């Protein structure tokens, strides 16, 4: 059976499908360092809801960002499927790479995504900020939002959000 020209030129990227609230989300697997069970977190005094705490990951202090709260949704409710997805994204002028843990409600699977099938973010009907999304991808189970980790975890913006929350209290 011969493959169609569309299949032979398609760009495939592996993505991790996870959930924050009712949202089905995708993150590129090449940004994922590891997936951890939820363990003990050290609370940060006067931190906003998006910063659930920090954890020691083999000697490095890693901030744990509540993915739902970061996206403007109600914070994750800790349950038996909750997990921390440790990701690494390009940093800024202070640090070349930024490592953070994303607190999510569930981690489902790694799937092969055809990049050419990413659809633009619709102007209505999406609860997440468009700036945090690369686009939408149709799956067998419906649509999933492809996250732009570079925007979601921009170190300077996160620092400003966390700093302004501690000043306000």
PDB file of C-alpha atoms in Angstrom:
ATOM      1  CA  UNK A   1       0.000   0.000   0.000  1.00  0.00           C
ATOM      2  CA  UNK A   2       1.526   3.319  -1.071  1.00  0.00           C
ATOM      3  CA  UNK A   3       1.455   6.334   1.202  1.00  0.00           C
ATOM      4  CA  UNK A   4      -0.118   9.539   0.003  1.00  0.00           C
ATOM      5  CA  UNK A   5       2.130  12.554  -0.677  1.00  0.00           C
ATOM      6  CA  UNK A   6       0.493  14.336   2.294  1.00  0.00           C
ATOM      7  CA  UNK A   7       1.562  11.557   4.685  1.00  0.00           C
ATOM      8  CA  UNK A   8       5.133  11.411   3.439  1.00  0.00           C
ATOM      9  CA  UNK A   9       5.722  15.155   3.933  1.00  0.00           C
ATOM     10  CA  UNK A  10       3.857  15.545   7.235  1.00  0.00           C
ATOM     11  CA  UNK A  11       5.810  16.781  10.237  1.00  0.00           C
ATOM     12  CA  UNK A  12       5.147  14.565  13.246  1.00  0.00           C
ATOM     13  CA  UNK A  13       5.822  15.745  16.810  1.00  0.00           C
ATOM     14  CA  UNK A  14       5.229  13.752  19.914  1.00  0.00           C
ATOM     15  CA  UNK A  15       3.128  15.515  22.531  1.00  0.00           C
ATOM     16  CA  UNK A  16       2.028  14.652  26.046  1.00  0.00           C
ATOM     17  CA  UNK A  17      -1.732  14.880  26.585  1.00  0.00           C
ATOM     18  CA  UNK A  18      -2.706  16.050  30.057  1.00  0.00           C
ATOM     19  CA  UNK A  19      -5.557  17.790  31.835  1.00  0.00           C
ATOM     20  CA  UNK A  20      -5.976  20.946  33.877  1.00  0.00           C
ATOM     21  CA  UNK A  21      -9.540  21.273  35.028  1.00  0.00           C
ATOM     22  CA  UNK A  22     -11.781  20.207  32.157  1.00  0.00           C
ATOM     23  CA  UNK A  23      -9.200  21.267  29.590  1.00  0.00           C
ATOM     24  CA  UNK A  24      -7.411  18.686  27.456  1.00  0.00           C
ATOM     25  CA  UNK A  25      -3.930  20.080  26.838  1.00  0.00           C
ATOM     26  CA  UNK A  26      -0.831  19.154  24.850  1.00  0.00           C
ATOM     27  CA  UNK A  27       2.826  19.887  25.569  1.00  0.00           C
ATOM     28  CA  UNK A  28       5.733  18.885  23.325  1.00  0.00           C
ATOM     29  CA  UNK A  29       7.397  15.772  24.735  1.00  0.00           C
ATOM     30  CA  UNK A  30      10.854  17.196  23.999  1.00  0.00           C
ATOM     31  CA  UNK A  31      10.203  19.873  26.667  1.00  0.00           C
ATOM     32  CA  UNK A  32       9.227  17.265  29.283  1.00  0.00           C
ATOM     33  CA  UNK A  33      12.057  16.155  31.564  1.00  0.00           C
ATOM     34  CA  UNK A  34      10.012  13.828  33.764  1.00  0.00           C
ATOM     35  CA  UNK A  35       6.616  13.133  35.265  1.00  0.00           C
ATOM     36  CA  UNK A  36       6.404  12.814  39.042  1.00  0.00           C
ATOM     37  CA  UNK A  37       3.803  11.721  41.531  1.00  0.00           C
ATOM     38  CA  UNK A  38       2.682  14.569  43.712  1.00  0.00           C
ATOM     39  CA  UNK A  39       4.951  14.673  46.738  1.00  0.00           C
ATOM     40  CA  UNK A  40       5.535  17.183  49.464  1.00  0.00           C
ATOM     41  CA  UNK A  41       5.905  20.778  48.386  1.00  0.00           C
ATOM     42  CA  UNK A  42       7.381  23.620  50.385  1.00  0.00           C
ATOM     43  CA  UNK A  43       4.899  26.480  50.513  1.00  0.00           C
ATOM     44  CA  UNK A  44       6.098  29.951  49.555  1.00  0.00           C
ATOM     45  CA  UNK A  45       4.721  32.644  51.906  1.00  0.00           C
ATOM     46  CA  UNK A  46       2.430  35.217  50.260  1.00  0.00           C
ATOM     47  CA  UNK A  47       2.640  33.436  46.889  1.00  0.00           C
ATOM     48  CA  UNK A  48      -0.219  33.735  44.395  1.00  0.00           C
ATOM     49  CA  UNK A  49      -2.408  30.695  43.612  1.00  0.00           C
ATOM     50  CA  UNK A  50      -0.386  29.922  40.497  1.00  0.00           C
ATOM     51  CA  UNK A  51       2.727  29.117  42.581  1.00  0.00           C
ATOM     52  CA  UNK A  52       1.810  26.018  44.592  1.00  0.00           C
ATOM     53  CA  UNK A  53       5.265  25.818  46.162  1.00  0.00           C
ATOM     54  CA  UNK A  54       8.757  24.596  45.404  1.00  0.00           C
ATOM     55  CA  UNK A  55      10.341  21.172  45.498  1.00  0.00           C
ATOM     56  CA  UNK A  56      13.843  19.807  45.732  1.00  0.00           C
ATOM     57  CA  UNK A  57      14.613  17.900  42.546  1.00  0.00           C
ATOM     58  CA  UNK A  58      18.010  16.244  42.962  1.00  0.00           C
ATOM     59  CA  UNK A  59      19.485  19.288  44.661  1.00  0.00           C
ATOM     60  CA  UNK A  60      17.789  21.944  42.515  1.00  0.00           C
ATOM     61  CA  UNK A  61      14.903  24.084  43.737  1.00  0.00           C
ATOM     62  CA  UNK A  62      12.085  23.827  41.197  1.00  0.00           C
ATOM     63  CA  UNK A  63       8.980  26.065  41.309  1.00  0.00           C
ATOM     64  CA  UNK A  64       5.665  24.213  40.993  1.00  0.00           C
ATOM     65  CA  UNK A  65       3.201  26.136  38.849  1.00  0.00           C
ATOM     66  CA  UNK A  66      -0.502  25.276  39.069  1.00  0.00           C
ATOM     67  CA  UNK A  67      -1.263  24.983  35.348  1.00  0.00           C
ATOM     68  CA  UNK A  68      -4.971  25.691  35.722  1.00  0.00           C
ATOM     69  CA  UNK A  69      -4.397  28.772  37.912  1.00  0.00           C
ATOM     70  CA  UNK A  70      -1.719  30.041  35.512  1.00  0.00           C
ATOM     71  CA  UNK A  71      -4.290  29.852  32.713  1.00  0.00           C
ATOM     72  CA  UNK A  72      -6.861  31.811  34.704  1.00  0.00           C
ATOM     73  CA  UNK A  73      -8.939  28.768  35.699  1.00  0.00           C
ATOM     74  CA  UNK A  74      -9.771  27.602  39.232  1.00  0.00           C
ATOM     75  CA  UNK A  75      -6.661  26.002  40.830  1.00  0.00           C
ATOM     76  CA  UNK A  76      -6.088  22.254  40.410  1.00  0.00           C
ATOM     77  CA  UNK A  77      -7.903  20.100  42.930  1.00  0.00           C
ATOM     78  CA  UNK A  78      -5.406  17.570  44.248  1.00  0.00           C
ATOM     79  CA  UNK A  79      -6.637  14.064  43.487  1.00  0.00           C
ATOM     80  CA  UNK A  80      -5.282  10.591  42.948  1.00  0.00           C
ATOM     81  CA  UNK A  81      -4.415  11.336  39.296  1.00  0.00           C
ATOM     82  CA  UNK A  82      -2.684  14.656  40.027  1.00  0.00           C
ATOM     83  CA  UNK A  83       0.907  14.805  38.860  1.00  0.00           C
ATOM     84  CA  UNK A  84       3.809  17.152  38.364  1.00  0.00           C
ATOM     85  CA  UNK A  85       5.145  17.430  34.820  1.00  0.00           C
ATOM     86  CA  UNK A  86       8.673  18.822  34.985  1.00  0.00           C
ATOM     87  CA  UNK A  87       9.398  20.863  31.866  1.00  0.00           C
ATOM     88  CA  UNK A  88      12.374  22.803  30.567  1.00  0.00           C
ATOM     89  CA  UNK A  89      11.958  25.881  28.380  1.00  0.00           C
ATOM     90  CA  UNK A  90      14.299  28.573  27.099  1.00  0.00           C
ATOM     91  CA  UNK A  91      15.096  31.036  29.855  1.00  0.00           C
ATOM     92  CA  UNK A  92      16.084  34.674  29.686  1.00  0.00           C
ATOM     93  CA  UNK A  93      19.209  36.783  30.092  1.00  0.00           C
ATOM     94  CA  UNK A  94      19.597  35.574  33.694  1.00  0.00           C
ATOM     95  CA  UNK A  95      19.398  31.822  33.020  1.00  0.00           C
ATOM     96  CA  UNK A  96      19.656  29.979  29.724  1.00  0.00           C
ATOM     97  CA  UNK A  97      17.093  27.300  30.638  1.00  0.00           C
ATOM     98  CA  UNK A  98      14.100  27.542  32.967  1.00  0.00           C
ATOM     99  CA  UNK A  99      12.901  24.383  34.721  1.00  0.00           C
ATOM    100  CA  UNK A 100       9.484  24.273  36.358  1.00  0.00           C
ATOM    101  CA  UNK A 101       7.017  21.674  37.524  1.00  0.00           C
ATOM    102  CA  UNK A 102       3.474  21.943  36.215  1.00  0.00           C
ATOM    103  CA  UNK A 103       0.818  20.714  38.624  1.00  0.00           C
ATOM    104  CA  UNK A 104      -1.849  19.022  36.495  1.00  0.00           C
ATOM    105  CA  UNK A 105      -5.042  17.125  37.248  1.00  0.00           C
ATOM    106  CA  UNK A 106      -4.054  14.130  35.117  1.00  0.00           C
ATOM    107  CA  UNK A 107      -1.496  12.842  32.609  1.00  0.00           C
ATOM    108  CA  UNK A 108      -2.913  10.617  29.894  1.00  0.00           C
ATOM    109  CA  UNK A 109      -0.667   9.592  27.027  1.00  0.00           C
ATOM    110  CA  UNK A 110       2.017  10.471  24.509  1.00  0.00           C
ATOM    111  CA  UNK A 111       0.619  10.856  21.012  1.00  0.00           C
ATOM    112  CA  UNK A 112       2.015  11.557  17.556  1.00  0.00           C
ATOM    113  CA  UNK A 113       0.650  14.870  16.287  1.00  0.00           C
ATOM    114  CA  UNK A 114       0.753  16.052  12.690  1.00  0.00           C
ATOM    115  CA  UNK A 115       1.953  19.655  12.949  1.00  0.00           C
ATOM    116  CA  UNK A 116       0.204  20.652   9.718  1.00  0.00           C
ATOM    117  CA  UNK A 117      -3.144  19.752  11.334  1.00  0.00           C
ATOM    118  CA  UNK A 118      -2.838  22.340  14.107  1.00  0.00           C
ATOM    119  CA  UNK A 119      -5.791  24.705  13.777  1.00  0.00           C
ATOM    120  CA  UNK A 120      -5.835  28.357  14.832  1.00  0.00           C
ATOM    121  CA  UNK A 121      -7.237  29.203  18.254  1.00  0.00           C
ATOM    122  CA  UNK A 122     -10.898  30.190  17.838  1.00  0.00           C
ATOM    123  CA  UNK A 123     -11.919  33.619  19.108  1.00  0.00           C
ATOM    124  CA  UNK A 124     -14.843  32.174  21.075  1.00  0.00           C
ATOM    125  CA  UNK A 125     -15.335  29.048  23.145  1.00  0.00           C
ATOM    126  CA  UNK A 126     -11.810  28.632  24.515  1.00  0.00           C
ATOM    127  CA  UNK A 127     -11.338  29.261  28.236  1.00  0.00           C
ATOM    128  CA  UNK A 128      -7.560  29.645  28.008  1.00  0.00           C
ATOM    129  CA  UNK A 129      -5.696  32.836  27.072  1.00  0.00           C
ATOM    130  CA  UNK A 130      -4.881  32.719  23.351  1.00  0.00           C
ATOM    131  CA  UNK A 131      -1.340  33.964  24.103  1.00  0.00           C
ATOM    132  CA  UNK A 132      -0.645  30.670  25.905  1.00  0.00           C
ATOM    133  CA  UNK A 133      -1.693  28.527  22.932  1.00  0.00           C
ATOM    134  CA  UNK A 134       0.018  27.456  19.741  1.00  0.00           C
ATOM    135  CA  UNK A 135      -3.297  26.198  18.395  1.00  0.00           C
ATOM    136  CA  UNK A 136      -5.875  23.451  18.644  1.00  0.00           C
ATOM    137  CA  UNK A 137      -5.500  19.843  17.551  1.00  0.00           C
ATOM    138  CA  UNK A 138      -8.394  17.537  16.733  1.00  0.00           C
ATOM    139  CA  UNK A 139      -8.138  14.178  18.482  1.00  0.00           C
ATOM    140  CA  UNK A 140     -10.465  11.182  18.444  1.00  0.00           C
ATOM    141  CA  UNK A 141     -11.827  12.348  21.803  1.00  0.00           C
ATOM    142  CA  UNK A 142     -12.364  15.977  20.722  1.00  0.00           C
ATOM    143  CA  UNK A 143     -10.051  18.971  20.621  1.00  0.00           C
ATOM    144  CA  UNK A 144      -6.947  19.569  22.704  1.00  0.00           C
ATOM    145  CA  UNK A 145      -5.188  22.898  23.186  1.00  0.00           C
ATOM    146  CA  UNK A 146      -1.471  22.881  22.297  1.00  0.00           C
ATOM    147  CA  UNK A 147       0.304  24.976  24.948  1.00  0.00           C
ATOM    148  CA  UNK A 148       3.042  27.465  24.183  1.00  0.00           C
ATOM    149  CA  UNK A 149       5.323  26.726  27.133  1.00  0.00           C
ATOM    150  CA  UNK A 150       7.602  29.642  26.175  1.00  0.00           C
ATOM    151  CA  UNK A 151       4.712  32.071  26.767  1.00  0.00           C
ATOM    152  CA  UNK A 152       3.155  30.218  29.690  1.00  0.00           C
ATOM    153  CA  UNK A 153       6.441  30.018  31.599  1.00  0.00           C
ATOM    154  CA  UNK A 154       8.147  33.249  30.516  1.00  0.00           C
ATOM    155  CA  UNK A 155      10.478  33.785  33.528  1.00  0.00           C
ATOM    156  CA  UNK A 156      10.201  37.600  33.599  1.00  0.00           C
ATOM    157  CA  UNK A 157       6.391  37.512  33.475  1.00  0.00           C
ATOM    158  CA  UNK A 158       6.160  34.804  36.159  1.00  0.00           C
ATOM    159  CA  UNK A 159       8.558  36.754  38.357  1.00  0.00           C
ATOM    160  CA  UNK A 160       6.436  39.902  37.982  1.00  0.00           C
ATOM    161  CA  UNK A 161       3.213  37.998  38.825  1.00  0.00           C
ATOM    162  CA  UNK A 162       4.727  36.377  41.904  1.00  0.00           C
ATOM    163  CA  UNK A 163       6.418  39.589  43.035  1.00  0.00           C
ATOM    164  CA  UNK A 164       3.270  41.707  42.668  1.00  0.00           C
ATOM    165  CA  UNK A 165       1.244  39.138  44.660  1.00  0.00           C
ATOM    166  CA  UNK A 166       3.664  39.269  47.592  1.00  0.00           C
ATOM    167  CA  UNK A 167       3.651  43.080  47.574  1.00  0.00           C
ATOM    168  CA  UNK A 168      -0.168  43.170  47.531  1.00  0.00           C
ATOM    169  CA  UNK A 169      -0.477  41.083  50.719  1.00  0.00           C
TER     170      UNK A 169
END
